[in-house]
Amino acid sequence: MSDPVPYLDLPAQLRSIRAEVDLAIARTLDRCSFCLGPDTVQFEKDFAAYIGTKHALGFNSGTSALHIAMLLLNVGPGDEVITTPYTFVATSWAISYVGAKPVYVDIEDGTMNLDPKLVERAITPRTRAIMPVHLYGHPFDLDPLLAIAQKQGLPVVEDAAQAHGATYKGRLVGGFGDISCFSFYPGKNLGATGEGGGLLTNNPAFEKRARSLREHGSSVRYYHDEVGYNYRMEGIQGAVLGVKLKHLPRWIAERRRVAQRYHELLADTPLQLPREEAYAQSAWCLYVIRHPRRDALKARLDQSGIGCALHYPLPLHLQKCYAGLGHQPGDFPVTEKAARECLSLPIYPEMTEAQIQRVSAVIHEFFRA
Ligand SMILES: *Cc1c(COP(=O)(O)O)cnc(C)c1O
């Protein structure tokens, strides 16, 4: 049997930069700058410059950054935030944490991102914000969405947790909304050696308040202006992310290579392949194919030692934790169909041509049988 192909290969990436990472961690240890610290401050500057925003703040997770985004917009009990039911649950957590209600809108069949055509209809007098996700690393269609938001006077929060390095009409995502949030969870395109997140904005008032909320609601130590949180990024994560950010453009190019090869090799299969809209360059955080016989195909890949995953098997409106919202199966048919058909294939910068060909060969065998 051929070598297994892991779904993710974090060891391969770490090996390729191990000496730099060791050095950066050692420097942080020598300084004992464990919470935020100079390496995190430097990373914040570098990441803001990379994305093209005035400010970036390091958080201890993407979820924390999303939570703070809701607080910055003064979203609270009785308020509504329009978002997608087809995402990782943390997008909705942020809304729930502040006591507000996630208002779901169905997705587009192609990108599987929030359908901008459906957003306007979902706006009510209680709507306080719109929070779309650049799902799988493919940007959502920003222009129509920003136009609706502007017309209605609503802020937009970009959940860019999967989209480091993705561009919309040539510009990196994360700088379009009023606030954007990134995750640096190890499996993301830019991953820490632990938990991490980032909040980006061009708004100086948001930056100031987010900085305070991240650190116990204080800007002067032991004086607390409002109830705050301990959401600081760890010094070691800032150091490691600073090292990794330098490699990110190359890693995105490598992800694009893998996606392109899948595209060529799988074009003659019955699969629905992910594709880029004319306005977008995906960061290919995930490569998600679709097919009605997804479960059988997944079983075959599992048997053949090829890692694959489901993003996401159960849409948020049908999750137990959101039963209180009163949704039924059938409420968001495009989302529910995507959840039944989606299958994430292995994709990472270090993936070899032989590995890509092996994944393709097993898929071809499946459809020949
Ligand atoms: C990973 C992810 C998050 C949460 O980030 P964490 O750093 O794991 O807290 C939020 N939204 C989306 C779309 C994600 O993929």
mmCIF file of N, CA, C and O in Angstrom, residues 57-72 87-98 131 157-162 164 179-186 188 194-199 213-214 229-233 312 322:
data_model
loop_
_atom_site.group_PDB
_atom_site.id
_atom_site.type_symbol
_atom_site.label_atom_id
_atom_site.label_comp_id
_atom_site.label_asym_id
_atom_site.label_seq_id
_atom_site.Cartn_x
_atom_site.Cartn_y
_atom_site.Cartn_z
ATOM 1 N N LEU A 57 -4.250 43.887 16.917
ATOM 2 C CA LEU A 57 -4.018 43.528 18.312
ATOM 3 C C LEU A 57 -3.987 42.010 18.449
ATOM 4 O O LEU A 57 -4.849 41.315 17.890
ATOM 5 N N GLY A 58 -3.001 41.513 19.201
ATOM 6 C CA GLY A 58 -2.879 40.073 19.412
ATOM 7 C C GLY A 58 -3.807 39.605 20.520
ATOM 8 O O GLY A 58 -3.867 40.210 21.595
ATOM 9 N N PHE A 59 -4.533 38.529 20.243
ATOM 10 C CA PHE A 59 -5.457 37.937 21.218
ATOM 11 C C PHE A 59 -5.061 36.495 21.506
ATOM 12 O O PHE A 59 -4.248 35.914 20.795
ATOM 13 N N ASN A 60 -5.680 35.949 22.551
ATOM 14 C CA ASN A 60 -5.357 34.557 22.896
ATOM 15 C C ASN A 60 -6.164 33.556 22.077
ATOM 16 O O ASN A 60 -5.948 32.356 22.188
ATOM 17 N N SER A 61 -7.082 34.031 21.249
ATOM 18 C CA SER A 61 -7.747 33.153 20.270
ATOM 19 C C SER A 61 -8.547 34.010 19.308
ATOM 20 O O SER A 61 -8.839 35.187 19.590
ATOM 21 N N GLY A 62 -8.929 33.401 18.217
ATOM 22 C CA GLY A 62 -9.805 34.082 17.270
ATOM 23 C C GLY A 62 -11.186 34.299 17.881
ATOM 24 O O GLY A 62 -11.836 35.318 17.637
ATOM 25 N N THR A 63 -11.609 33.342 18.683
ATOM 26 C CA THR A 63 -12.915 33.448 19.337
ATOM 27 C C THR A 63 -12.953 34.680 20.247
ATOM 28 O O THR A 63 -13.940 35.428 20.252
ATOM 29 N N SER A 64 -11.883 34.897 21.020
ATOM 30 C CA SER A 64 -11.829 36.081 21.902
ATOM 31 C C SER A 64 -11.890 37.363 21.081
ATOM 32 O O SER A 64 -12.549 38.332 21.466
ATOM 33 N N ALA A 65 -11.170 37.387 19.967
ATOM 34 C CA ALA A 65 -11.162 38.590 19.124
ATOM 35 C C ALA A 65 -12.572 38.882 18.600
ATOM 36 O O ALA A 65 -13.032 40.028 18.605
ATOM 37 N N LEU A 66 -13.287 37.827 18.184
ATOM 38 C CA LEU A 66 -14.661 38.004 17.688
ATOM 39 C C LEU A 66 -15.577 38.514 18.807
ATOM 40 O O LEU A 66 -16.442 39.368 18.582
ATOM 41 N N HIS A 67 -15.384 37.983 19.997
ATOM 42 C CA HIS A 67 -16.172 38.439 21.150
ATOM 43 C C HIS A 67 -15.966 39.946 21.372
ATOM 44 O O HIS A 67 -16.926 40.707 21.510
ATOM 45 N N ILE A 68 -14.712 40.355 21.365
ATOM 46 C CA ILE A 68 -14.411 41.773 21.597
ATOM 47 C C ILE A 68 -14.982 42.631 20.454
ATOM 48 O O ILE A 68 -15.452 43.750 20.687
ATOM 49 N N ALA A 69 -14.981 42.110 19.246
ATOM 50 C CA ALA A 69 -15.553 42.865 18.119
ATOM 51 C C ALA A 69 -17.015 43.211 18.409
ATOM 52 O O ALA A 69 -17.471 44.330 18.158
ATOM 53 N N MET A 70 -17.750 42.251 18.960
ATOM 54 C CA MET A 70 -19.165 42.504 19.284
ATOM 55 C C MET A 70 -19.292 43.573 20.371
ATOM 56 O O MET A 70 -20.169 44.438 20.316
ATOM 57 N N LEU A 71 -18.399 43.523 21.363
ATOM 58 C CA LEU A 71 -18.443 44.529 22.443
ATOM 59 C C LEU A 71 -18.117 45.919 21.897
ATOM 60 O O LEU A 71 -18.724 46.913 22.303
ATOM 61 N N LEU A 72 -17.154 45.988 20.977
ATOM 62 C CA LEU A 72 -16.772 47.289 20.414
ATOM 63 C C LEU A 72 -17.950 47.933 19.695
ATOM 64 O O LEU A 72 -18.075 49.154 19.652
ATOM 65 N N THR A 87 -20.424 27.787 9.008
ATOM 66 C CA THR A 87 -19.112 28.250 9.449
ATOM 67 C C THR A 87 -18.757 27.485 10.710
ATOM 68 O O THR A 87 -19.578 26.731 11.243
ATOM 69 N N PHE A 88 -17.538 27.699 11.187
ATOM 70 C CA PHE A 88 -17.189 27.181 12.510
ATOM 71 C C PHE A 88 -18.006 27.941 13.547
ATOM 72 O O PHE A 88 -18.244 29.141 13.407
ATOM 73 N N VAL A 89 -18.397 27.239 14.581
ATOM 74 C CA VAL A 89 -19.370 27.786 15.542
ATOM 75 C C VAL A 89 -18.915 29.078 16.221
ATOM 76 O O VAL A 89 -19.737 29.889 16.661
ATOM 77 N N ALA A 90 -17.603 29.316 16.278
ATOM 78 C CA ALA A 90 -17.106 30.495 17.010
ATOM 79 C C ALA A 90 -17.637 31.805 16.451
ATOM 80 O O ALA A 90 -17.755 32.791 17.183
ATOM 81 N N THR A 91 -17.952 31.839 15.163
ATOM 82 C CA THR A 91 -18.527 33.059 14.588
ATOM 83 C C THR A 91 -19.805 33.426 15.348
ATOM 84 O O THR A 91 -20.025 34.580 15.713
ATOM 85 N N SER A 92 -20.633 32.424 15.594
ATOM 86 C CA SER A 92 -21.882 32.663 16.311
ATOM 87 C C SER A 92 -21.680 32.832 17.816
ATOM 88 O O SER A 92 -22.437 33.543 18.469
ATOM 89 N N TRP A 93 -20.662 32.174 18.351
ATOM 90 C CA TRP A 93 -20.397 32.345 19.799
ATOM 91 C C TRP A 93 -20.270 33.823 20.156
ATOM 92 O O TRP A 93 -20.805 34.277 21.169
ATOM 93 N N ALA A 94 -19.556 34.541 19.328
ATOM 94 C CA ALA A 94 -19.290 35.950 19.641
ATOM 95 C C ALA A 94 -20.608 36.692 19.854
ATOM 96 O O ALA A 94 -20.735 37.513 20.771
ATOM 97 N N ILE A 95 -21.591 36.370 19.011
ATOM 98 C CA ILE A 95 -22.895 37.026 19.096
ATOM 99 C C ILE A 95 -23.607 36.581 20.379
ATOM 100 O O ILE A 95 -24.172 37.399 21.116
ATOM 101 N N SER A 96 -23.526 35.290 20.663
ATOM 102 C CA SER A 96 -24.198 34.745 21.844
ATOM 103 C C SER A 96 -23.560 35.247 23.138
ATOM 104 O O SER A 96 -24.255 35.487 24.124
ATOM 105 N N TYR A 97 -22.239 35.385 23.137
ATOM 106 C CA TYR A 97 -21.537 35.811 24.364
ATOM 107 C C TYR A 97 -22.054 37.160 24.874
ATOM 108 O O TYR A 97 -22.017 37.424 26.058
ATOM 109 N N VAL A 98 -22.468 38.034 23.950
ATOM 110 C CA VAL A 98 -22.933 39.355 24.388
ATOM 111 C C VAL A 98 -24.464 39.380 24.540
ATOM 112 O O VAL A 98 -25.057 40.437 24.728
ATOM 113 N N MET A 131 -21.944 40.051 10.006
ATOM 114 C CA MET A 131 -20.679 39.341 10.222
ATOM 115 C C MET A 131 -20.565 38.144 9.283
ATOM 116 O O MET A 131 -20.953 37.034 9.617
ATOM 117 N N VAL A 157 -18.248 43.148 10.329
ATOM 118 C CA VAL A 157 -17.109 42.454 10.932
ATOM 119 C C VAL A 157 -16.735 41.310 9.999
ATOM 120 O O VAL A 157 -17.567 40.455 9.707
ATOM 121 N N GLU A 158 -15.509 41.309 9.525
ATOM 122 C CA GLU A 158 -15.034 40.198 8.695
ATOM 123 C C GLU A 158 -14.508 39.102 9.617
ATOM 124 O O GLU A 158 -13.560 39.352 10.367
ATOM 125 N N ASP A 159 -15.072 37.910 9.530
ATOM 126 C CA ASP A 159 -14.428 36.765 10.175
ATOM 127 C C ASP A 159 -13.442 36.205 9.148
ATOM 128 O O ASP A 159 -13.818 35.489 8.218
ATOM 129 N N ALA A 160 -12.177 36.599 9.349
ATOM 130 C CA ALA A 160 -11.117 36.222 8.406
ATOM 131 C C ALA A 160 -10.252 35.105 8.979
ATOM 132 O O ALA A 160 -9.100 34.929 8.583
ATOM 133 N N ALA A 161 -10.834 34.324 9.897
ATOM 134 C CA ALA A 161 -10.074 33.286 10.607
ATOM 135 C C ALA A 161 -9.446 32.263 9.661
ATOM 136 O O ALA A 161 -8.462 31.619 10.009
ATOM 137 N N GLN A 162 -10.033 32.118 8.461
ATOM 138 C CA GLN A 162 -9.505 31.130 7.504
ATOM 139 C C GLN A 162 -8.866 31.798 6.299
ATOM 140 O O GLN A 162 -8.549 31.121 5.325
ATOM 141 N N HIS A 164 -6.145 34.346 5.935
ATOM 142 C CA HIS A 164 -4.871 35.063 5.875
ATOM 143 C C HIS A 164 -4.305 34.889 4.469
ATOM 144 O O HIS A 164 -4.078 33.761 4.025
ATOM 145 N N ILE A 179 -14.158 46.077 11.391
ATOM 146 C CA ILE A 179 -13.283 45.267 12.236
ATOM 147 C C ILE A 179 -13.083 43.943 11.506
ATOM 148 O O ILE A 179 -13.998 43.467 10.828
ATOM 149 N N SER A 180 -11.901 43.359 11.631
ATOM 150 C CA SER A 180 -11.751 41.993 11.147
ATOM 151 C C SER A 180 -11.067 41.171 12.219
ATOM 152 O O SER A 180 -10.307 41.697 13.032
ATOM 153 N N CYS A 181 -11.371 39.883 12.215
ATOM 154 C CA CYS A 181 -10.800 38.991 13.214
ATOM 155 C C CYS A 181 -10.140 37.801 12.535
ATOM 156 O O CYS A 181 -10.696 37.230 11.591
ATOM 157 N N PHE A 182 -8.949 37.476 13.027
ATOM 158 C CA PHE A 182 -8.194 36.334 12.510
ATOM 159 C C PHE A 182 -7.995 35.316 13.628
ATOM 160 O O PHE A 182 -7.989 35.678 14.800
ATOM 161 N N SER A 183 -7.810 34.071 13.230
ATOM 162 C CA SER A 183 -7.405 33.035 14.177
ATOM 163 C C SER A 183 -5.993 32.594 13.808
ATOM 164 O O SER A 183 -5.660 32.493 12.628
ATOM 165 N N PHE A 184 -5.198 32.344 14.833
ATOM 166 C CA PHE A 184 -3.864 31.771 14.607
ATOM 167 C C PHE A 184 -3.780 30.384 15.226
ATOM 168 O O PHE A 184 -2.721 29.943 15.670
ATOM 169 N N TYR A 185 -4.907 29.726 15.293
ATOM 170 C CA TYR A 185 -4.952 28.320 15.717
ATOM 171 C C TYR A 185 -3.966 27.545 14.830
ATOM 172 O O TYR A 185 -3.813 27.869 13.649
ATOM 173 N N PRO A 186 -3.280 26.542 15.398
ATOM 174 C CA PRO A 186 -2.200 25.892 14.632
ATOM 175 C C PRO A 186 -2.553 25.428 13.221
ATOM 176 O O PRO A 186 -1.708 25.474 12.330
ATOM 177 N N LYS A 188 -4.544 26.796 11.049
ATOM 178 C CA LYS A 188 -4.915 27.859 10.106
ATOM 179 C C LYS A 188 -3.718 28.202 9.199
ATOM 180 O O LYS A 188 -2.600 27.774 9.457
ATOM 181 N N GLY A 194 0.254 27.220 19.543
ATOM 182 C CA GLY A 194 -0.750 27.158 20.592
ATOM 183 C C GLY A 194 -1.917 27.985 20.095
ATOM 184 O O GLY A 194 -2.098 28.149 18.889
ATOM 185 N N GLU A 195 -2.688 28.544 21.013
ATOM 186 C CA GLU A 195 -3.838 29.359 20.616
ATOM 187 C C GLU A 195 -3.390 30.781 20.263
ATOM 188 O O GLU A 195 -2.391 31.276 20.794
ATOM 189 N N GLY A 196 -4.153 31.431 19.404
ATOM 190 C CA GLY A 196 -3.861 32.826 19.097
ATOM 191 C C GLY A 196 -4.931 33.427 18.208
ATOM 192 O O GLY A 196 -5.626 32.710 17.479
ATOM 193 N N GLY A 197 -5.087 34.729 18.285
ATOM 194 C CA GLY A 197 -6.044 35.420 17.436
ATOM 195 C C GLY A 197 -5.626 36.861 17.250
ATOM 196 O O GLY A 197 -4.708 37.351 17.911
ATOM 197 N N GLY A 198 -6.293 37.535 16.311
ATOM 198 C CA GLY A 198 -5.965 38.937 16.054
ATOM 199 C C GLY A 198 -7.216 39.728 15.743
ATOM 200 O O GLY A 198 -8.165 39.201 15.154
ATOM 201 N N LEU A 199 -7.227 40.996 16.170
ATOM 202 C CA LEU A 199 -8.330 41.904 15.849
ATOM 203 C C LEU A 199 -7.718 43.089 15.125
ATOM 204 O O LEU A 199 -6.782 43.723 15.629
ATOM 205 N N LEU A 213 -10.109 46.261 26.774
ATOM 206 C CA LEU A 213 -10.948 45.081 27.048
ATOM 207 C C LEU A 213 -10.111 43.802 27.088
ATOM 208 O O LEU A 213 -10.400 42.889 27.862
ATOM 209 N N ARG A 214 -9.080 43.766 26.266
ATOM 210 C CA ARG A 214 -8.201 42.598 26.211
ATOM 211 C C ARG A 214 -7.444 42.412 27.527
ATOM 212 O O ARG A 214 -7.023 41.316 27.876
ATOM 213 N N TYR A 229 -11.518 41.519 30.150
ATOM 214 C CA TYR A 229 -11.190 40.109 29.973
ATOM 215 C C TYR A 229 -9.681 39.924 30.006
ATOM 216 O O TYR A 229 -8.928 40.894 29.848
ATOM 217 N N ASN A 230 -9.249 38.689 30.224
ATOM 218 C CA ASN A 230 -7.844 38.384 30.015
ATOM 219 C C ASN A 230 -7.739 37.661 28.681
ATOM 220 O O ASN A 230 -7.862 36.443 28.603
ATOM 221 N N TYR A 231 -7.562 38.423 27.633
ATOM 222 C CA TYR A 231 -7.546 37.886 26.266
ATOM 223 C C TYR A 231 -6.219 38.176 25.576
ATOM 224 O O TYR A 231 -6.147 38.265 24.363
ATOM 225 N N ARG A 232 -5.156 38.397 26.379
ATOM 226 C CA ARG A 232 -3.857 38.762 25.787
ATOM 227 C C ARG A 232 -3.227 37.609 25.013
ATOM 228 O O ARG A 232 -3.335 36.449 25.411
ATOM 229 N N MET A 233 -2.498 37.958 23.970
ATOM 230 C CA MET A 233 -1.673 36.965 23.270
ATOM 231 C C MET A 233 -0.439 36.656 24.107
ATOM 232 O O MET A 233 0.146 37.554 24.722
ATOM 233 N N TYR A 312 -18.735 21.790 7.107
ATOM 234 C CA TYR A 312 -19.049 21.335 8.449
ATOM 235 C C TYR A 312 -20.225 20.387 8.345
ATOM 236 O O TYR A 312 -21.137 20.624 7.554
ATOM 237 N N TYR A 322 -28.174 25.784 19.609
ATOM 238 C CA TYR A 322 -28.999 26.864 19.058
ATOM 239 C C TYR A 322 -30.444 26.437 18.825
ATOM 240 O O TYR A 322 -31.180 27.078 18.065
#
